mmCIF file of C-alpha atoms and ligand atoms in Angstrom:
data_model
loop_
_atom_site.group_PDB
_atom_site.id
_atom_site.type_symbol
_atom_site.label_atom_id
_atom_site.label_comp_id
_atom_site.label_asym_id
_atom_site.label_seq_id
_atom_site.Cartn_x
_atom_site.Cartn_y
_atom_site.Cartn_z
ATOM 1 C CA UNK T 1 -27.696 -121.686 -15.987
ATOM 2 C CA UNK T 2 -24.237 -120.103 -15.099
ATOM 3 C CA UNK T 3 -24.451 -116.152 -14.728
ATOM 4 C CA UNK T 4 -22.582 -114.739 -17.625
ATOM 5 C CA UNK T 5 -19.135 -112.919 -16.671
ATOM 6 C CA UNK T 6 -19.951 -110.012 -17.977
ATOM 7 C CA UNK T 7 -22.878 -109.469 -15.835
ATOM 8 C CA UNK T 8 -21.140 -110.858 -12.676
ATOM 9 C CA UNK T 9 -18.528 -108.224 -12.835
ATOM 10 C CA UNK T 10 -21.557 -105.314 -13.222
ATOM 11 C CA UNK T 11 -23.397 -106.687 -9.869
ATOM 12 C CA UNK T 12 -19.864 -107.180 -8.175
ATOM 13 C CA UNK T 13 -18.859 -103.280 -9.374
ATOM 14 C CA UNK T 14 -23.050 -102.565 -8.128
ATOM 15 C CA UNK T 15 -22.236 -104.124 -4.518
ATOM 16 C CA UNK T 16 -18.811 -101.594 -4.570
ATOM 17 C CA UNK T 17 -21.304 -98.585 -5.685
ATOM 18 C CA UNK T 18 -23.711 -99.519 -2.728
ATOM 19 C CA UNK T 19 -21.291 -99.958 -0.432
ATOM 20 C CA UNK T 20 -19.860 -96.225 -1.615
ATOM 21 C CA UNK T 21 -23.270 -94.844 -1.196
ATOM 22 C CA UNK T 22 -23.175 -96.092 2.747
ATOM 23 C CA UNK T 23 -19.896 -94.634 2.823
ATOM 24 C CA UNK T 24 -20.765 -91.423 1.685
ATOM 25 C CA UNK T 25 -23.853 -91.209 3.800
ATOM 26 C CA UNK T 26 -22.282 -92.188 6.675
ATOM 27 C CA UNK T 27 -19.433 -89.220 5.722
ATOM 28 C CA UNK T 28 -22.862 -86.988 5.925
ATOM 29 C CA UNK T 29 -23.891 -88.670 9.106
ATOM 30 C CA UNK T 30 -20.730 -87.561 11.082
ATOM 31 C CA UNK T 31 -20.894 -84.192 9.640
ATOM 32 C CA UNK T 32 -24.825 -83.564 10.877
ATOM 33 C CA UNK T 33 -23.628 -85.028 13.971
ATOM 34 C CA UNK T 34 -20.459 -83.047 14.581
ATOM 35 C CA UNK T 35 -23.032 -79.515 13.635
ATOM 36 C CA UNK T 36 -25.187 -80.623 16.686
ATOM 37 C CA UNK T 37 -28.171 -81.511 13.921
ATOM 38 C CA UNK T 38 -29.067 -84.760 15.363
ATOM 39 C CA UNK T 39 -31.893 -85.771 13.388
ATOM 40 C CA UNK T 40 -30.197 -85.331 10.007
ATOM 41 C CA UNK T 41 -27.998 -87.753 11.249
ATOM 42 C CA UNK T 42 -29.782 -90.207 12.496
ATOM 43 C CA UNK T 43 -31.464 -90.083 8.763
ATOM 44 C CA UNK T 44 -28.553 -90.261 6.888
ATOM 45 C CA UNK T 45 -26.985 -93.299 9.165
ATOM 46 C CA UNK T 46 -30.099 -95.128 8.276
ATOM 47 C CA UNK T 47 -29.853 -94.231 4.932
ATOM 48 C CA UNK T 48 -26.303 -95.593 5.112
ATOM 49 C CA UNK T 49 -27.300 -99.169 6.643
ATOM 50 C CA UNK T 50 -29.908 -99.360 3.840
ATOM 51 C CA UNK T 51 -27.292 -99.137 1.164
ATOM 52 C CA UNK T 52 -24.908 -101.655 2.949
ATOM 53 C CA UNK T 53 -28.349 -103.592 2.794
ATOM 54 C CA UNK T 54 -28.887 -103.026 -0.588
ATOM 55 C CA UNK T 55 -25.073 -104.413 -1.276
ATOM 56 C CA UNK T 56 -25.821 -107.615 0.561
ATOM 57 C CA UNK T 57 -28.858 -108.475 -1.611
ATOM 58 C CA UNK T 58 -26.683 -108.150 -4.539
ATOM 59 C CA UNK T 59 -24.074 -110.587 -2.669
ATOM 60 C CA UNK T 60 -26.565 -112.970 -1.912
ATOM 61 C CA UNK T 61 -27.952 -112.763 -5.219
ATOM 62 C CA UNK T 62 -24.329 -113.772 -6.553
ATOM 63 C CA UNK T 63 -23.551 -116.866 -4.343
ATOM 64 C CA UNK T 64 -27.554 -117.937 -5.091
ATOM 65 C CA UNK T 65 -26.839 -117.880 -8.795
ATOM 66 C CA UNK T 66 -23.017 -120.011 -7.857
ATOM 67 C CA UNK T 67 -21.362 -116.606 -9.110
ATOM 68 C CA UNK T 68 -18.094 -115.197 -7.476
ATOM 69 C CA UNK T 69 -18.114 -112.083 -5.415
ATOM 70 C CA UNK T 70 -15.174 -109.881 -5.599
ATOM 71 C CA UNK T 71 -14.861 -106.964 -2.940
ATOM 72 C CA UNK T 72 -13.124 -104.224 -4.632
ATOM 73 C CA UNK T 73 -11.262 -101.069 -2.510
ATOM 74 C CA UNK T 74 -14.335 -98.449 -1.456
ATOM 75 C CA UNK T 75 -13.300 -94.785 -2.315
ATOM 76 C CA UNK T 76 -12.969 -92.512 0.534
ATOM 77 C CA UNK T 77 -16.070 -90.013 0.315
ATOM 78 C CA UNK T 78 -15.973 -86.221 0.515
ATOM 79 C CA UNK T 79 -16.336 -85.398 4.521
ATOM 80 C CA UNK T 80 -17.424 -81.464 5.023
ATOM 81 C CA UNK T 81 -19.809 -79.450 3.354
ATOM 82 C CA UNK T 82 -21.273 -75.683 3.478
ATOM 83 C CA UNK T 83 -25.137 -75.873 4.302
ATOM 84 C CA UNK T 84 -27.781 -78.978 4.545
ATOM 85 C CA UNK T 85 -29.049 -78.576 1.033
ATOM 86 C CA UNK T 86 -25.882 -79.104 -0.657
ATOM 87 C CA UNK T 87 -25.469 -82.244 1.169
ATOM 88 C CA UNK T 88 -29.322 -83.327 -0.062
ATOM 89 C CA UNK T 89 -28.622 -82.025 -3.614
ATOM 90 C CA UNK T 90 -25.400 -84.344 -3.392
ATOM 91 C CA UNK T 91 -27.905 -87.008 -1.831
ATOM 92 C CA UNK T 92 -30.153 -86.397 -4.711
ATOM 93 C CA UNK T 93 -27.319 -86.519 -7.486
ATOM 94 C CA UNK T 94 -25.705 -89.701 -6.223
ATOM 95 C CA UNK T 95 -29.394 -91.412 -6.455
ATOM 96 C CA UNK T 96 -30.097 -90.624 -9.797
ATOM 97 C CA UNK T 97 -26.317 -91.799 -10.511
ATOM 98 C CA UNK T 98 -27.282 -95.701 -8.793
ATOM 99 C CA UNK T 99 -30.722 -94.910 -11.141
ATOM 100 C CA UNK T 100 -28.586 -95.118 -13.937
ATOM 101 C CA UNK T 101 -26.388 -97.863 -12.772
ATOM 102 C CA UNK T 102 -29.559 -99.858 -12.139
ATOM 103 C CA UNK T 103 -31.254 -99.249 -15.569
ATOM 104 C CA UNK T 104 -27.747 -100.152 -17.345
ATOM 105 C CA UNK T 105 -27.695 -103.702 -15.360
ATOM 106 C CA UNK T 106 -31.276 -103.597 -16.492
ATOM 107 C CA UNK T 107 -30.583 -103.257 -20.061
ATOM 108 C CA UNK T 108 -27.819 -106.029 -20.183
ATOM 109 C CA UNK T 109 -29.699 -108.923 -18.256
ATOM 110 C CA UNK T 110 -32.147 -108.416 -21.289
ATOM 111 C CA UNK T 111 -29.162 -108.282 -23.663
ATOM 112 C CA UNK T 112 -27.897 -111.345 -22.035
ATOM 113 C CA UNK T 113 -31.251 -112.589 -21.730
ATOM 114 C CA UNK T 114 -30.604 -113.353 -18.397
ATOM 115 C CA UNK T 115 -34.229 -113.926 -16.629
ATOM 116 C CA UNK T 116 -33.890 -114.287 -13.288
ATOM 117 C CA UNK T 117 -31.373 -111.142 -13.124
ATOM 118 C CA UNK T 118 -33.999 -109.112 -14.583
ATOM 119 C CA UNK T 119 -36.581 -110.128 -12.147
ATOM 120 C CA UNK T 120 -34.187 -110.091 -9.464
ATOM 121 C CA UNK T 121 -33.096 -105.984 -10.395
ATOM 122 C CA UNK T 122 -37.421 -105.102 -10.401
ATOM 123 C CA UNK T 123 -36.836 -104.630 -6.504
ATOM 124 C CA UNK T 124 -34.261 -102.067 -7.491
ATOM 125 C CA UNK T 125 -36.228 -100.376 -9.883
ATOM 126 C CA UNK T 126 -38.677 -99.417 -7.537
ATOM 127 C CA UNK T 127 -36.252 -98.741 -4.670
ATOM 128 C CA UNK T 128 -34.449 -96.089 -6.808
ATOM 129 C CA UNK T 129 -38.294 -94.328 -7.352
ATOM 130 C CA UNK T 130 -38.746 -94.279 -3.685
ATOM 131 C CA UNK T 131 -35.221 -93.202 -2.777
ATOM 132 C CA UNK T 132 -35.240 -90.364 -5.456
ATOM 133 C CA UNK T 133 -38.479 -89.273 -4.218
ATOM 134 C CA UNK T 134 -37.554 -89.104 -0.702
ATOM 135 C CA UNK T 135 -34.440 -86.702 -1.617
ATOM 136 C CA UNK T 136 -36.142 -84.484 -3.814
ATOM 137 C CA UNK T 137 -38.368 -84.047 -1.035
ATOM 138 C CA UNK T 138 -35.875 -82.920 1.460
ATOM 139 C CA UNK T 139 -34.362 -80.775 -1.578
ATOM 140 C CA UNK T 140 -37.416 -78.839 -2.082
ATOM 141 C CA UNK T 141 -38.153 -78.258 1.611
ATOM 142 C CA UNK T 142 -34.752 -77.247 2.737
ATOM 143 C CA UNK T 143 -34.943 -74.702 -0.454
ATOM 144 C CA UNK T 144 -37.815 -73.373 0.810
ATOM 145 C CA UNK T 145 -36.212 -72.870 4.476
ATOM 146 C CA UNK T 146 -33.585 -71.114 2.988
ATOM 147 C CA UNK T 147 -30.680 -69.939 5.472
ATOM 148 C CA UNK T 148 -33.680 -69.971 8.360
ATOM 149 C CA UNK T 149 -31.814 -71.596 11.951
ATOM 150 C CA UNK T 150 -35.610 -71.899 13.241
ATOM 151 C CA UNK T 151 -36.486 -74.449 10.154
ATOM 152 C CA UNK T 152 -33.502 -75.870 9.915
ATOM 153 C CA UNK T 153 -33.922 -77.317 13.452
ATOM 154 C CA UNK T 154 -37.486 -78.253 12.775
ATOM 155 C CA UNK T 155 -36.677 -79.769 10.101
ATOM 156 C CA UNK T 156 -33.965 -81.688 12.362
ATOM 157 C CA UNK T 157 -36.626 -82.741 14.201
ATOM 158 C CA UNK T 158 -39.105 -84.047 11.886
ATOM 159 C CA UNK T 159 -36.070 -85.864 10.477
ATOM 160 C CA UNK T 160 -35.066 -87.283 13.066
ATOM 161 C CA UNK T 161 -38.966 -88.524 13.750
ATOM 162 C CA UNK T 162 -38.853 -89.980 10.484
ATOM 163 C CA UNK T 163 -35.738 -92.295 10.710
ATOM 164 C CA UNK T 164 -37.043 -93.777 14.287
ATOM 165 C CA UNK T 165 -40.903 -94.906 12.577
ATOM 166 C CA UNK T 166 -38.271 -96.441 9.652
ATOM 167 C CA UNK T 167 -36.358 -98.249 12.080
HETATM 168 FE FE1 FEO A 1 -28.975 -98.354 -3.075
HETATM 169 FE FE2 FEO A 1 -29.837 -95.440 -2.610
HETATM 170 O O1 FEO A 1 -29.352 -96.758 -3.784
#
């Protein structure tokens, strides 16, 4: 059954906010990078490849179902910021913000009755708990380190432990 237009352009505009999300946490990458905080980095550039990841599986998705993919212009993301936490409450933010976007492309595959993009967006779902999770984590410690150098670069490190067992 052809994939109604109306939810073709919604996954085509979801690849374009995936593809923003790697942009932006590859924007955060360079900026733990160029502060010496290696691990951070190496956390957010995995972060990044996931969400270029996540893009692809909407692409595939779209040629499986014989619908057209359309790569719109990716906006340039913000590229310097004050202290870690702001750029894990921005992390934070920007995940509940693809929450939303997930749960609206939710809601209209069961307006459109469209199955197999329901089932197909389930994956999502539970990425988005996982992802949100993971940030709000981060959020909390780095609140609790405060402005503290010594647990900012233990917390560097454990980062930077956690993207190599990812990888
Ligand atoms: Fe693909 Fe982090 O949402």
């Amino acid at each position: 059954m052809a994939m109604n237009k109306k939810m073709q352009n919604k996954l085509n505009a979801q690849i374009n906010a995936e593809l923003y999300a790697a942009y932006l946490y590859l924007s955060m990458s360079v900026h733990f990078k160029e502060k010496n905080l290696n691990g951070f980095a190496a956390w957010m550039r995995k972060q990044a490849s996931e969400e270029r990841e996540h893009a692809m599986k909407i692409l595939d998705y779209l040629h499986e179902r014989g619908a057209s993919v359309e790569l719109k212009p990716i906006k340039s993301p913000m590229q310097q910021w004050t202290t870690p936490l702001k750029i894990f409450q921005e992390v934070l933010k920007h995940e509940c913000h693809v929450t939303k976007l997930i749960n609206d492309l939710a809601d209209l595959a069961d307006k459109e009755h469209d199955r197999a993009t329901g089932v197909f967006l389930q994956w999502f779902i539970e990425e988005q708990v996982e992802e949100e999770a993971s940030a709000s984590e981060v959020v909390e410690k780095l609140k609790m380190i405060k402005d503290s150098t010594a647990g900012i670069l233990m917390m560097d490190r454990e980062m930077g432990r956690s993207a190599s067992e990812q990888s």
